[in-house]
PDB file of C-alpha atoms in Angstrom:
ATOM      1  CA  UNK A  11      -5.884  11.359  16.202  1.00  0.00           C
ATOM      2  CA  UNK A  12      -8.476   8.475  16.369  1.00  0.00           C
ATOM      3  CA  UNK A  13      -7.680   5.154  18.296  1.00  0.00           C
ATOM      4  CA  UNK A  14      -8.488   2.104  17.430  1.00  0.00           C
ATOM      5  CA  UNK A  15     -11.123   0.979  19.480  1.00  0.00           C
ATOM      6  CA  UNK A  16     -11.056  -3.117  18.801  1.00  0.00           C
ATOM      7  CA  UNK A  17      -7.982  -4.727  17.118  1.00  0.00           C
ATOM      8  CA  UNK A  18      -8.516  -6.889  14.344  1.00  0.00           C
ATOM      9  CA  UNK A  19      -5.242  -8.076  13.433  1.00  0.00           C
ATOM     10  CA  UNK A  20      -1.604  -7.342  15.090  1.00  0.00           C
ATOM     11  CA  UNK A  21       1.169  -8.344  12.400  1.00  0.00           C
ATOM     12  CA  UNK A  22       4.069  -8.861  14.392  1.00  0.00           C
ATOM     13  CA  UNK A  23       7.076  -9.146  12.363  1.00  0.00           C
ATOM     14  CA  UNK A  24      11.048  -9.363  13.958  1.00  0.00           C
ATOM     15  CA  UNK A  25      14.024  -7.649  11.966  1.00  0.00           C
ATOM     16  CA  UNK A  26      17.370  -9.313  12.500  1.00  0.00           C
ATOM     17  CA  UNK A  27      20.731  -6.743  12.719  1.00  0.00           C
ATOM     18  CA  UNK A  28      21.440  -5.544   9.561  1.00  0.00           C
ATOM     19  CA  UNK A  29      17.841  -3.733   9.265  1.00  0.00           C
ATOM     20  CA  UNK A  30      17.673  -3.230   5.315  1.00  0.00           C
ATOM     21  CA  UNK A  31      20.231  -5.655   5.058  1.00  0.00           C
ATOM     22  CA  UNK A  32      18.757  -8.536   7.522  1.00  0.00           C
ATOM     23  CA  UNK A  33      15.975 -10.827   7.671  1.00  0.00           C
ATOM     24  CA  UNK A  34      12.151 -10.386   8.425  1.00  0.00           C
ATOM     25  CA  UNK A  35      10.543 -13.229  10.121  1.00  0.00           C
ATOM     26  CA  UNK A  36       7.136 -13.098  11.694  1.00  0.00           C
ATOM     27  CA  UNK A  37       5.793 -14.408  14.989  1.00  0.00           C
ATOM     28  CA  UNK A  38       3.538 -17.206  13.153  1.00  0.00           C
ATOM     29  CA  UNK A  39       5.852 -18.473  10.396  1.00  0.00           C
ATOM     30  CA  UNK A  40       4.338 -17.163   7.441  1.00  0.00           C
ATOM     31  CA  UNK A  41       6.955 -14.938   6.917  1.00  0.00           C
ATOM     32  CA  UNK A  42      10.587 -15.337   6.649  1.00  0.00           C
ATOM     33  CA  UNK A  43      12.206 -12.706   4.054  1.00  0.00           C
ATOM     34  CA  UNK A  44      15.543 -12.039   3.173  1.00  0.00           C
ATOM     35  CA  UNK A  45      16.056  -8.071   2.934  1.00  0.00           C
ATOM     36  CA  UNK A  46      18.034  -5.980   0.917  1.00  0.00           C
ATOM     37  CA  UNK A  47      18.977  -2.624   0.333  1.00  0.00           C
ATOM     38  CA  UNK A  48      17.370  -0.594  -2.839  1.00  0.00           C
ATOM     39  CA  UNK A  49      19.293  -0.654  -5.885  1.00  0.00           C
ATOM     40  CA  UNK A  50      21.726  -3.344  -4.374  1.00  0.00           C
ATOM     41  CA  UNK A  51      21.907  -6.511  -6.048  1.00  0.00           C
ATOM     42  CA  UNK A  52      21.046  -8.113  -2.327  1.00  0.00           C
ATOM     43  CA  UNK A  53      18.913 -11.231  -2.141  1.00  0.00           C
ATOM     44  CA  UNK A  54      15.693 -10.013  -0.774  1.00  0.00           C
ATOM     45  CA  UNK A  55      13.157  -7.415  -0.990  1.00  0.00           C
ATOM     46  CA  UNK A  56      12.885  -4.583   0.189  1.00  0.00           C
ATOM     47  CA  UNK A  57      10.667  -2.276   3.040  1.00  0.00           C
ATOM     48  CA  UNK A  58       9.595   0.106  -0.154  1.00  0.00           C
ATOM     49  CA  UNK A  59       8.191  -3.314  -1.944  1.00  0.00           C
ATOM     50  CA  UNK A  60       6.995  -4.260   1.494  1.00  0.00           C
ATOM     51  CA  UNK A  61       4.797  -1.119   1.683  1.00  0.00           C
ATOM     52  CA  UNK A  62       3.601  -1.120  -1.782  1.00  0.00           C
ATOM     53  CA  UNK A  63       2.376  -4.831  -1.646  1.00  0.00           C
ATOM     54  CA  UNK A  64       0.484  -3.959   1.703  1.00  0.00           C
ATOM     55  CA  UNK A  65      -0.810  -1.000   0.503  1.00  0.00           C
ATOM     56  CA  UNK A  66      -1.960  -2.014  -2.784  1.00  0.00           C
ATOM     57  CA  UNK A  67      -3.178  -5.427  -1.289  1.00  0.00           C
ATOM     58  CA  UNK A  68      -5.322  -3.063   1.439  1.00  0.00           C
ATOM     59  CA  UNK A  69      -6.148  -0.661  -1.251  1.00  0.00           C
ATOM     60  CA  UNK A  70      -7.908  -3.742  -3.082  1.00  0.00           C
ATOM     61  CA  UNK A  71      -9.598  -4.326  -0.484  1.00  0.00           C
ATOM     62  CA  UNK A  72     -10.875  -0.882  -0.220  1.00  0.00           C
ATOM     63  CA  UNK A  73     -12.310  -0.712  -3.637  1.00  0.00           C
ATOM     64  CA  UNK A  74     -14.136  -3.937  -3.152  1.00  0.00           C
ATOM     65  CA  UNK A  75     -15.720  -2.314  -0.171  1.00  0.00           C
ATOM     66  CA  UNK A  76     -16.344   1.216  -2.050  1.00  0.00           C
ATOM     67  CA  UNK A  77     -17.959  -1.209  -4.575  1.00  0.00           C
ATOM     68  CA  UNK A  78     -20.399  -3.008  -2.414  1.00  0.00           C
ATOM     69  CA  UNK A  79     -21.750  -0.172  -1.197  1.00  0.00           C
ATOM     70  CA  UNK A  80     -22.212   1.253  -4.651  1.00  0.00           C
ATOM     71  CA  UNK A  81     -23.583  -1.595  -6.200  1.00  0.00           C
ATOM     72  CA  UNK A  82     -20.800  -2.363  -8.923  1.00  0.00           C
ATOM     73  CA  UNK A  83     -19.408  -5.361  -9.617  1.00  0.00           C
ATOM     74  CA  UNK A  84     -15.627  -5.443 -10.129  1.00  0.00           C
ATOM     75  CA  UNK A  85     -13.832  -6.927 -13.081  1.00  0.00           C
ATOM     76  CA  UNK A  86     -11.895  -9.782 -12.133  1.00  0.00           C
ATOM     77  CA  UNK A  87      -8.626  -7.444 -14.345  1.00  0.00           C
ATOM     78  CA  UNK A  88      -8.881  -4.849 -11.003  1.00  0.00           C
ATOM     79  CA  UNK A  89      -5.242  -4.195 -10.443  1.00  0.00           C
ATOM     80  CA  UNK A  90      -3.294  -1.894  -8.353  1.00  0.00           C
ATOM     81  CA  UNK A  91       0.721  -1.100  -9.418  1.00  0.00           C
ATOM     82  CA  UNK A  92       2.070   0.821  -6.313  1.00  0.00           C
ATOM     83  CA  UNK A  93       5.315   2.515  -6.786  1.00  0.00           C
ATOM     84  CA  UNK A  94       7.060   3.819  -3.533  1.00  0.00           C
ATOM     85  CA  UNK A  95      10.011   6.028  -3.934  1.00  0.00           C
ATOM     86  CA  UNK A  96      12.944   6.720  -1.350  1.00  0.00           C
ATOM     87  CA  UNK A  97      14.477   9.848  -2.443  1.00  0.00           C
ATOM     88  CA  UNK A  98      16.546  13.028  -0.705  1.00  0.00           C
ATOM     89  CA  UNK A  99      15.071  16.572  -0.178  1.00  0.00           C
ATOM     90  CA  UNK A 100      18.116  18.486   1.168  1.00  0.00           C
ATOM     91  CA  UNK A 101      19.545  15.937   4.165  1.00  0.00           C
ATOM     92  CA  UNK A 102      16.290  14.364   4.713  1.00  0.00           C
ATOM     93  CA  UNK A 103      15.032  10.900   3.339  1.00  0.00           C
ATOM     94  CA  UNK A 104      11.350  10.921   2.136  1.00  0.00           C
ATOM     95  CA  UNK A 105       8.900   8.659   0.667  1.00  0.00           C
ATOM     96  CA  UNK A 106       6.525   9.633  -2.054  1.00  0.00           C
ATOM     97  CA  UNK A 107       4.059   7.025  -3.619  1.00  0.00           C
ATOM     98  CA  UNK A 108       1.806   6.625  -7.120  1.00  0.00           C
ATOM     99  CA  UNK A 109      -1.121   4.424  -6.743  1.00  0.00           C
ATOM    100  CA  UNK A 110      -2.053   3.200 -10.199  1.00  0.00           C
ATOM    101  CA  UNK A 111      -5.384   1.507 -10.391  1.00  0.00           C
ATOM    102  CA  UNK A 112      -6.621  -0.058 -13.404  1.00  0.00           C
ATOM    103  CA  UNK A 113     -10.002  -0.983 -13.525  1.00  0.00           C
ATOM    104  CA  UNK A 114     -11.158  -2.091 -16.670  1.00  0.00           C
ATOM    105  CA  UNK A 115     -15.086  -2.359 -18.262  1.00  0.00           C
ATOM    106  CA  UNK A 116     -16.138   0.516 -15.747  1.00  0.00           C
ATOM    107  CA  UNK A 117     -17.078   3.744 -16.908  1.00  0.00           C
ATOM    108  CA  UNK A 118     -14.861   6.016 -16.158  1.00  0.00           C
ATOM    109  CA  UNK A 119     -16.064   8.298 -13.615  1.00  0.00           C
ATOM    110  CA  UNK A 120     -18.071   5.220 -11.694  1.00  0.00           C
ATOM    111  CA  UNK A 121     -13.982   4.253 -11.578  1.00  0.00           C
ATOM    112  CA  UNK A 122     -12.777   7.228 -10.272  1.00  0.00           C
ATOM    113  CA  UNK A 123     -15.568   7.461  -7.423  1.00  0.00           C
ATOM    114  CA  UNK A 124     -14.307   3.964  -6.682  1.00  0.00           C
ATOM    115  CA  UNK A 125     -10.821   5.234  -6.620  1.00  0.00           C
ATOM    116  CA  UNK A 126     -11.597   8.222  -4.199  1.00  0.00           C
ATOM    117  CA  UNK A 127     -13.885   6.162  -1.817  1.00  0.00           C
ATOM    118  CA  UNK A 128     -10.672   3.645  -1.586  1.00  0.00           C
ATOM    119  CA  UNK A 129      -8.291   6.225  -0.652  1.00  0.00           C
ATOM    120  CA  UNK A 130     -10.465   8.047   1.854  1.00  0.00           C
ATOM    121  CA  UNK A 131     -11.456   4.768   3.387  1.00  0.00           C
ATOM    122  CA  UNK A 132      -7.589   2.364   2.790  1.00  0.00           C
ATOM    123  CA  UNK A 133      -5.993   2.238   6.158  1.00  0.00           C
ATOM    124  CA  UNK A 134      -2.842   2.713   4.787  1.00  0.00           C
ATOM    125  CA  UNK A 135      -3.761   5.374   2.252  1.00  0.00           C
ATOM    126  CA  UNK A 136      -5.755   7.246   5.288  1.00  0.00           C
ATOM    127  CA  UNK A 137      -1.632   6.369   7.657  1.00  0.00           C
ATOM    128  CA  UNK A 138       0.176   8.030   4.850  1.00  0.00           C
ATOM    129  CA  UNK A 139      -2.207  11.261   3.888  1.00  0.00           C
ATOM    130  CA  UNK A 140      -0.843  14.027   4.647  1.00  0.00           C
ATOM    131  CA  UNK A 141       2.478  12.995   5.322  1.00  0.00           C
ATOM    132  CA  UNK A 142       4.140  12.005   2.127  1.00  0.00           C
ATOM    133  CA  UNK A 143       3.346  12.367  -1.404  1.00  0.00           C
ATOM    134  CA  UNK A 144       0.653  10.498  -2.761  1.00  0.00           C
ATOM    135  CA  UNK A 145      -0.636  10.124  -6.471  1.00  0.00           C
ATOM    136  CA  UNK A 146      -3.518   8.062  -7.181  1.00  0.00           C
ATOM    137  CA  UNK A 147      -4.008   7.529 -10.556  1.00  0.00           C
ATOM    138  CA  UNK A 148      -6.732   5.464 -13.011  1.00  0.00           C
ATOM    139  CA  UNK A 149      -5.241   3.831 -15.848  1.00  0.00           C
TER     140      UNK A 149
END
């Protein structure tokens, strides 16, 4: 496993009693969510909404990087829909994920190179490989 040699960032984020049914509230103020279970008709989000907006957001991020160093210039239509599911196998709870990226006015396999380069490189896609299912998809 590699370590981090030099922090960038440290979210630090406090969840109330009541875990998927509490409140998230981070250390700076930026943050103050009501949370809910899945499927409920609760208030507030969610963690599997939580994850897919970080992960998409970071995933983003990644492209834009894969990008520069390929010399492409992004549409300003880049999008990433992240679907997390929280499902059963026997008596276990498991994620599984579909990243689908829609980048539109690049050839296709430019795209795709994009798409790869941003998963291999994505902290959270490089956090989650390997331990859940993971789709990544070009639309």
């Amino acid at each position: 496993m590699t370590r981090i040699e030099k922090v960038l960032y440290t979210g630090k984020v406090h969840i109330s009693a009541g875990g998927r049914d509490g409140e998230a509230h981070s250390d700076d103020g930026r943050l103050n969510l009501q949370l809910s279970s899945p499927g409920t008709k609760g208030p507030g989000t969610n963690p599997e909404q939580l994850l897919a907006t970080g992960w998409s957001a970071c995933f983003i991020g990644a492209i834009g990087l894969a990008a520069g160093k390929m010399n492409v210039k992004l549409p300003a239509e880049l999008s990433v829909d992240a679907e997390v599911d929280l499902g059963m196998a026997g008596e276990a709870y498991l994620l599984q994920a579909r990243l689908n990226v829609h980048i539109p006015g690049i050839d296709r396999e430019v795209a795709q190179a994009l798409v790869d380069t941003a998963h291999r490189t994505c902290p959270y896609s490089k956090a989650l490989h390997g331990n859940i299912h993971v789709e990544t998809n070009l639309v």
